Amino acid sequence: MTPAYIIDFQSIGMRDVHRVGGKNASLGEMIAHLSEAGVRVPGGFATTAEAYRDFLGEEDLEGRIRKRLAGLDVEDVRALTTAGAEIRGWLLCAPFPPGLCEAIAAAYRGLDGMRGALAVAVRSSATAEDLPEASFAGQQETFLNIRGVEAVLEAVRRVFASLYNDRAIAYRAHHGFAHETVALSAGVQRMVRSDVGTSGVLFTLDTESGFPEVVLITSAYGLGELVVQGAVNPDELCVYKPNLRAGRPAVIRRHLGDKAKKMVLGESSDAPTRVVAVPPEDRGRYSLPDPEAEALARSALSIEQHYGQPMDIEWAKDGTDGLLYILQARPETVKSRAATQHLERYVLKTRSQVLATGRSIGQRIGAGKETALSIGDLEWLIMPALLCE
């Protein structure tokens, strides 16, 4: 019997988290149940957990990984970095199981009428992500503007390897997930041309107070990775749900971000994306008009109602067709679980030399031993702290 390595988004839903991970299952769920409500999701397909586990069966990768991680102290940054790099090297060099390459190639060519030149995003989707107790957001990799069968296959391989990024290994250890119980699915999704449009993230509650009657939208020019990574200061628009439901003007607060740079499509397969400066005239105006913010908020309300909980949603506007798309939706796992009847206040008791400045994420204060850190060390230390807050 031929293994089920590929499944179309239209054929999956939240019942399939164990097969295609939380992110891909959610995409299929929205396509199946929310399209009539105006929620627009780009099509595509996913590799299955079976494909990933059969991949780990090649050259006894699973056993080698289990042995390498046994007894690893994830608090030892250098030991973690060494182990992660070694495991990813194994995965990047191992062969795919028989039939997987052919299945991915056929599904990819089918997205654009067998021409095989469509630009796609290749995203990770872990079988343990988007759970109420842990989101796993940002743990694995995403690759944008991937064109051609060979490039798609390479991106899928790199997505598989990203399950053993340093931050992903540490996150699973901190949350008590056994490494071998988590499988990875690669989602291959049509690219939305937000490189000539706008994109961002929205939440169906206020991320500072937890107030549930607003939709908070962030927006910037270009592909959404810079917003997701916190690498650009986006516009913010706050939409009031009762006004939206009543058909009244609903944008009640705006903040103009500087939007100094944007990510656009690159000119070669070696550099599929690049970051460019935003012209001053565009920086000085809002990247998302109020009517489009309200349209996004209506889609967000439909998604929140379907899932029955506050949601964290990535969106994009295609600059070629002018349409708004939902790229993914997952449960919001920070403010929706926080106590809302009391206020916590943190005070910094002492100050020292300022080494870096920027826009904060979260409302807490942390401290540690003074040491010399590389940029890579700082990235590894900061990301889990933000995601686990």
Coordinates of C-alpha atoms in Angstrom, one line a residue:
M1 CA 0.0 0.0 0.0
T2 CA 1.4 3.4 -1.0
P3 CA 2.0 5.7 2.0
A4 CA -0.2 8.8 2.3
Y5 CA 2.5 11.4 2.0
I6 CA 0.5 14.4 0.6
I7 CA -2.9 15.8 1.3
D8 CA -4.6 18.9 -0.2
F9 CA -5.7 21.7 2.2
Q10 CA -9.3 21.3 1.0
S11 CA -9.3 17.7 2.4
I12 CA -8.1 18.5 5.9
G13 CA -9.5 20.1 9.1
M14 CA -8.8 20.3 12.8
R15 CA -9.5 16.6 13.1
D16 CA -6.2 16.1 11.2
V17 CA -3.8 17.9 13.6
H18 CA -2.1 14.5 14.2
R19 CA -1.5 14.2 10.5
V20 CA -0.6 17.7 9.3
G21 CA 0.1 19.8 12.4
G22 CA -1.9 22.6 13.9
K23 CA -1.1 25.3 11.3
N24 CA -2.0 23.2 8.2
A25 CA -5.1 21.7 9.9
S26 CA -6.3 25.2 10.6
L27 CA -5.8 26.3 7.0
G28 CA -7.9 23.4 5.8
E29 CA -10.5 24.1 8.5
M30 CA -11.0 27.7 7.4
I31 CA -11.2 26.7 3.7
A32 CA -13.9 24.1 4.4
H33 CA -16.0 26.1 6.9
L34 CA -15.4 29.8 6.6
S35 CA -15.1 30.5 2.8
E36 CA -18.8 31.3 2.6
A37 CA -18.3 33.9 5.4
G38 CA -15.7 35.7 3.2
V39 CA -12.6 34.3 4.8
R40 CA -10.1 33.9 1.9
V41 CA -7.3 31.4 2.4
P42 CA -4.6 30.6 -0.3
G43 CA -4.7 27.0 -1.5
G44 CA -2.0 24.4 -1.3
F45 CA -1.1 21.1 0.2
A46 CA 0.7 19.5 3.1
T47 CA 3.1 16.7 3.7
T48 CA 1.9 14.3 6.4
A49 CA 3.4 13.2 9.7
E50 CA 3.8 9.8 8.1
A51 CA 6.1 11.3 5.5
Y52 CA 8.2 12.9 8.3
R53 CA 8.4 9.7 10.4
D54 CA 9.3 7.6 7.4
F55 CA 12.0 10.2 6.6
L56 CA 13.4 9.8 10.2
G57 CA 13.4 6.0 9.5
E58 CA 16.0 6.6 6.8
E59 CA 19.6 5.9 8.0
D60 CA 18.2 5.4 11.6
L61 CA 17.9 9.2 12.0
E62 CA 15.3 8.8 14.8
G63 CA 17.6 6.6 16.9
R64 CA 20.6 8.8 16.4
I65 CA 18.7 12.0 17.3
R66 CA 17.3 10.3 20.5
K67 CA 20.8 9.3 21.5
R68 CA 22.2 12.8 20.8
L69 CA 19.6 14.6 22.8
A70 CA 19.7 12.2 25.8
G71 CA 20.8 14.1 28.8
L72 CA 21.3 17.4 26.9
D73 CA 21.1 20.4 29.2
V74 CA 19.2 23.0 27.2
E75 CA 20.2 25.7 29.6
D76 CA 23.8 25.2 28.4
V77 CA 23.6 27.5 25.3
R78 CA 26.8 26.2 23.7
A79 CA 26.0 22.6 24.2
L80 CA 22.5 23.2 22.7
T81 CA 23.9 25.0 19.7
T82 CA 26.4 22.1 19.0
A83 CA 23.7 19.4 19.3
G84 CA 21.2 21.3 17.2
A85 CA 23.7 22.0 14.4
E86 CA 24.8 18.3 14.3
I87 CA 21.2 17.0 14.1
R88 CA 20.2 19.5 11.4
G89 CA 23.2 18.5 9.4
W90 CA 22.1 14.8 9.5
L91 CA 18.6 15.8 8.3
L92 CA 19.8 18.0 5.5
C93 CA 21.9 15.1 4.1
A94 CA 19.5 12.2 4.6
P95 CA 17.5 10.9 1.6
F96 CA 13.8 11.3 1.4
P97 CA 11.8 8.0 1.6
P98 CA 10.8 6.4 -1.7
G99 CA 7.8 8.1 -3.3
L100 CA 8.0 11.4 -1.3
C101 CA 9.8 13.4 -3.9
E102 CA 7.4 12.3 -6.6
A103 CA 4.4 13.0 -4.5
I104 CA 5.6 16.6 -3.6
A105 CA 6.5 17.3 -7.3
A106 CA 3.1 16.1 -8.6
A107 CA 1.2 18.1 -6.0
Y108 CA 3.3 21.2 -6.7
R109 CA 2.8 21.0 -10.4
G110 CA -0.9 20.6 -9.9
L111 CA -1.1 24.0 -8.2
D112 CA -0.6 25.8 -11.5
G113 CA -1.9 23.4 -14.2
M114 CA 1.3 21.3 -14.3
R115 CA 3.6 24.2 -15.3
G116 CA 5.6 23.9 -12.1
A117 CA 6.7 27.5 -11.9
L118 CA 4.3 28.9 -9.3
A119 CA 5.8 30.9 -6.4
V120 CA 4.9 29.3 -3.1
A121 CA 5.5 29.7 0.6
V122 CA 6.8 26.5 2.3
R123 CA 5.8 26.6 6.0
S124 CA 6.3 24.3 9.0
S125 CA 3.4 22.8 10.9
A126 CA 4.2 20.7 14.0
T127 CA 1.8 18.1 15.4
A128 CA 2.1 19.6 18.8
E129 CA 1.7 23.3 17.9
D130 CA -1.2 25.7 18.4
L131 CA -2.4 23.8 21.5
P132 CA -4.1 25.7 24.3
E133 CA -1.2 25.2 26.6
A134 CA 1.6 26.0 24.2
S135 CA 1.5 27.7 20.8
F136 CA 5.0 26.7 19.4
A137 CA 4.7 29.9 17.4
G138 CA 7.9 30.9 15.5
Q139 CA 9.7 27.7 16.4
Q140 CA 10.3 26.3 12.9
E141 CA 11.1 27.9 9.6
T142 CA 9.2 29.5 6.7
F143 CA 10.6 29.9 3.2
L144 CA 9.0 32.4 0.8
N145 CA 9.0 32.8 -3.0
I146 CA 10.0 29.3 -3.7
R147 CA 9.8 28.4 -7.4
G148 CA 10.4 25.1 -9.2
V149 CA 10.3 21.4 -8.1
E150 CA 13.9 21.2 -6.9
A151 CA 13.6 24.4 -4.9
V152 CA 10.4 23.2 -3.2
L153 CA 12.0 19.8 -2.3
E154 CA 14.9 21.6 -0.8
A155 CA 12.6 23.9 1.2
V156 CA 10.7 21.0 2.5
R157 CA 13.9 19.3 3.6
R158 CA 15.0 22.5 5.4
V159 CA 11.5 22.8 7.1
F160 CA 12.0 19.2 8.3
A161 CA 15.4 20.0 9.7
S162 CA 14.0 23.1 11.5
L163 CA 12.2 20.9 14.0
Y164 CA 15.6 20.8 15.6
N165 CA 16.4 24.5 15.6
D166 CA 18.0 25.4 19.0
R167 CA 15.0 27.4 20.1
A168 CA 12.6 24.5 19.1
I169 CA 14.6 21.9 21.1
A170 CA 14.6 24.2 24.1
Y171 CA 11.0 25.1 23.8
R172 CA 9.9 21.4 23.8
A173 CA 12.1 20.7 26.8
H174 CA 10.7 23.6 28.8
H175 CA 7.1 22.6 28.0
G176 CA 7.6 18.9 28.7
F177 CA 7.1 17.6 25.2
A178 CA 9.2 14.5 24.3
H179 CA 11.1 15.3 21.1
E180 CA 10.2 12.0 19.4
T181 CA 6.5 12.5 19.9
V182 CA 6.4 15.7 17.7
A183 CA 6.3 15.2 13.9
L184 CA 6.5 17.9 11.3
S185 CA 4.3 18.7 8.3
A186 CA 5.4 21.1 5.5
G187 CA 2.7 23.3 4.1
V188 CA 3.2 24.4 0.5
Q189 CA 0.9 27.4 -0.1
R190 CA 0.4 29.8 -3.0
M191 CA 2.2 33.0 -2.4
V192 CA 0.1 36.1 -1.8
R193 CA 1.8 39.1 -3.5
S194 CA 2.0 41.2 -0.4
D195 CA 5.4 42.2 -1.6
V196 CA 3.5 44.8 -3.6
G197 CA 0.8 45.1 -1.0
T198 CA 0.6 45.0 2.8
S199 CA 0.6 42.4 5.5
G200 CA 0.6 41.9 9.2
V201 CA -0.8 40.2 12.3
L202 CA -4.1 40.7 14.1
F203 CA -5.4 39.6 17.5
T204 CA -9.1 39.3 18.4
L205 CA -8.4 40.9 21.8
D206 CA -6.3 43.7 23.2
T207 CA -2.8 42.3 23.7
E208 CA -2.0 44.7 26.5
S209 CA -5.1 44.4 28.7
G210 CA -6.8 41.3 27.4
F211 CA -10.0 43.3 26.7
P212 CA -12.0 41.0 24.4
E213 CA -14.2 43.6 22.5
V214 CA -11.6 44.8 20.1
V215 CA -9.6 43.5 17.1
L216 CA -6.0 44.7 17.2
I217 CA -4.4 44.9 13.7
T218 CA -0.8 45.5 12.8
S219 CA 0.1 46.4 9.2
A220 CA 3.2 47.2 7.2
Y221 CA 4.3 47.1 3.6
G222 CA 5.7 44.0 1.9
L223 CA 5.8 40.4 3.0
G224 CA 4.8 39.7 6.6
E225 CA 7.9 38.1 7.9
L226 CA 9.3 41.4 9.2
V227 CA 6.2 42.1 11.2
V228 CA 6.1 38.6 12.6
Q229 CA 9.8 38.8 13.5
G230 CA 9.3 42.3 15.1
A231 CA 11.9 43.7 12.7
V232 CA 9.7 46.6 11.6
N233 CA 7.6 49.1 13.5
P234 CA 4.1 48.6 11.9
D235 CA 0.9 50.7 11.9
E236 CA -1.6 49.7 14.5
L237 CA -5.4 49.9 14.2
C238 CA -7.9 49.0 16.9
V239 CA -11.3 48.0 15.7
Y240 CA -14.3 48.0 18.2
K241 CA -16.3 44.8 17.8
P242 CA -19.7 46.2 18.9
N243 CA -19.5 49.0 16.3
L244 CA -18.4 46.5 13.7
R245 CA -21.4 44.2 14.4
A246 CA -23.8 47.2 14.3
G247 CA -22.4 48.5 11.0
R248 CA -21.0 51.7 12.4
P249 CA -17.5 53.1 11.9
A250 CA -15.4 50.8 14.0
V251 CA -11.7 51.9 13.9
I252 CA -11.4 53.7 17.3
R253 CA -7.6 54.1 17.6
R254 CA -4.7 54.4 15.2
H255 CA -1.0 54.5 15.6
L256 CA 1.3 55.4 12.7
G257 CA 4.4 53.2 12.6
D258 CA 7.5 54.3 10.8
K259 CA 7.5 51.2 8.5
A260 CA 11.1 52.0 7.5
K261 CA 11.7 48.8 5.5
K262 CA 9.9 46.0 3.8
M263 CA 10.6 42.5 2.5
V264 CA 10.0 42.0 -1.2
L265 CA 10.6 39.2 -3.7
G266 CA 14.2 38.6 -4.7
E267 CA 15.6 38.2 -8.2
S268 CA 17.1 34.8 -7.9
S269 CA 16.6 31.3 -6.4
D270 CA 19.6 31.9 -4.2
A271 CA 18.0 35.1 -2.7
P272 CA 14.2 34.6 -2.9
T273 CA 13.5 37.6 -0.7
R274 CA 15.3 40.9 0.0
V275 CA 14.7 43.8 2.4
V276 CA 14.5 47.4 0.9
A277 CA 13.8 50.8 2.3
V278 CA 10.2 52.2 2.2
P279 CA 9.9 55.6 0.4
P280 CA 9.3 58.5 2.8
E281 CA 5.9 59.3 1.3
D282 CA 4.7 55.8 2.0
R283 CA 6.1 55.8 5.6
G284 CA 4.1 58.9 6.4
R285 CA 0.7 57.3 5.6
Y286 CA -1.2 54.3 6.9
S287 CA -0.6 51.1 5.0
L288 CA -4.1 49.8 5.7
P289 CA -7.2 52.0 5.1
D290 CA -10.1 51.9 7.6
P291 CA -12.5 50.0 5.3
E292 CA -9.9 47.2 4.8
A293 CA -9.2 47.1 8.5
E294 CA -12.9 46.6 9.1
A295 CA -13.1 43.9 6.4
L296 CA -10.2 42.1 8.1
A297 CA -11.8 42.5 11.5
R298 CA -15.1 40.9 10.1
S299 CA -13.1 37.9 8.9
A300 CA -11.4 37.8 12.3
L301 CA -14.8 37.7 14.1
S302 CA -15.9 34.8 11.9
I303 CA -12.7 32.9 12.7
E304 CA -13.0 33.6 16.4
Q305 CA -16.6 32.5 16.5
H306 CA -15.8 29.3 14.6
Y307 CA -13.0 28.4 17.0
G308 CA -14.8 29.7 20.1
Q309 CA -11.7 31.4 21.5
P310 CA -9.4 34.5 21.0
M311 CA -7.2 34.1 17.9
D312 CA -3.8 35.1 16.6
I313 CA -4.0 35.6 12.9
E314 CA -1.5 36.4 10.1
W315 CA -3.0 38.2 7.0
A316 CA -1.8 39.7 3.8
K317 CA -3.2 41.9 1.0
D318 CA -2.3 40.9 -2.5
G319 CA -1.2 44.0 -4.4
T320 CA -2.0 42.5 -7.7
D321 CA -5.7 41.5 -7.2
G322 CA -6.4 43.8 -4.2
L323 CA -7.8 41.0 -2.1
L324 CA -7.2 40.3 1.6
Y325 CA -6.1 36.8 2.6
I326 CA -5.7 34.9 5.8
L327 CA -2.4 33.0 5.9
Q328 CA -2.8 31.3 9.3
A329 CA -4.9 31.3 12.5
R330 CA -4.0 29.9 15.8
P331 CA -5.3 30.3 19.4
E332 CA -4.0 33.2 21.3
T333 CA -2.2 31.7 24.3
V334 CA -0.9 34.6 26.4
K335 CA -3.5 37.2 27.3
S336 CA -6.5 34.9 26.9
R337 CA -5.2 32.7 29.7
A338 CA -4.0 35.6 32.0
A339 CA -5.9 36.7 35.0
T340 CA -8.0 39.7 34.1
Q341 CA -9.1 40.9 37.6
H342 CA -5.8 42.2 38.8
L343 CA -3.0 44.4 37.5
E344 CA 0.7 43.4 37.7
R345 CA 3.2 46.2 37.8
Y346 CA 7.0 45.7 37.5
V347 CA 9.6 48.2 38.6
L348 CA 13.2 48.3 37.4
K349 CA 15.2 49.0 40.6
T350 CA 18.6 49.8 39.2
R351 CA 19.9 50.9 35.8
S352 CA 23.2 50.4 34.0
Q353 CA 24.7 51.2 30.6
V354 CA 22.1 50.9 27.7
L355 CA 23.3 48.4 25.2
A356 CA 20.3 48.3 22.8
T357 CA 16.9 49.9 22.5
G358 CA 13.7 49.0 20.7
R359 CA 10.1 48.4 21.0
S360 CA 9.2 46.0 23.8
I361 CA 7.1 42.9 23.5
G362 CA 5.4 42.0 26.8
Q363 CA 5.3 43.8 30.1
R364 CA 7.8 42.1 32.3
I365 CA 11.4 42.7 33.5
G366 CA 14.1 40.1 33.4
A367 CA 17.7 40.1 34.7
G368 CA 20.7 37.8 34.5
K369 CA 24.4 37.6 34.9
E370 CA 26.5 40.1 32.9
T371 CA 28.4 38.2 30.1
A372 CA 29.7 38.7 26.6
L373 CA 27.2 37.4 24.1
S374 CA 27.2 37.1 20.4
I375 CA 24.3 38.2 18.2
G376 CA 23.4 34.5 17.8
D377 CA 23.3 34.0 21.6
L378 CA 21.1 37.1 22.0
E379 CA 18.6 35.8 19.4
W380 CA 18.4 32.4 21.1
L381 CA 17.9 33.9 24.5
I382 CA 15.3 36.5 23.4
M383 CA 13.0 34.4 21.3
P384 CA 12.1 31.7 23.9
A385 CA 11.5 34.5 26.5
L386 CA 9.1 36.3 24.2
L387 CA 7.3 33.2 23.1
C388 CA 7.0 31.7 26.6
E389 CA 5.9 34.9 28.4

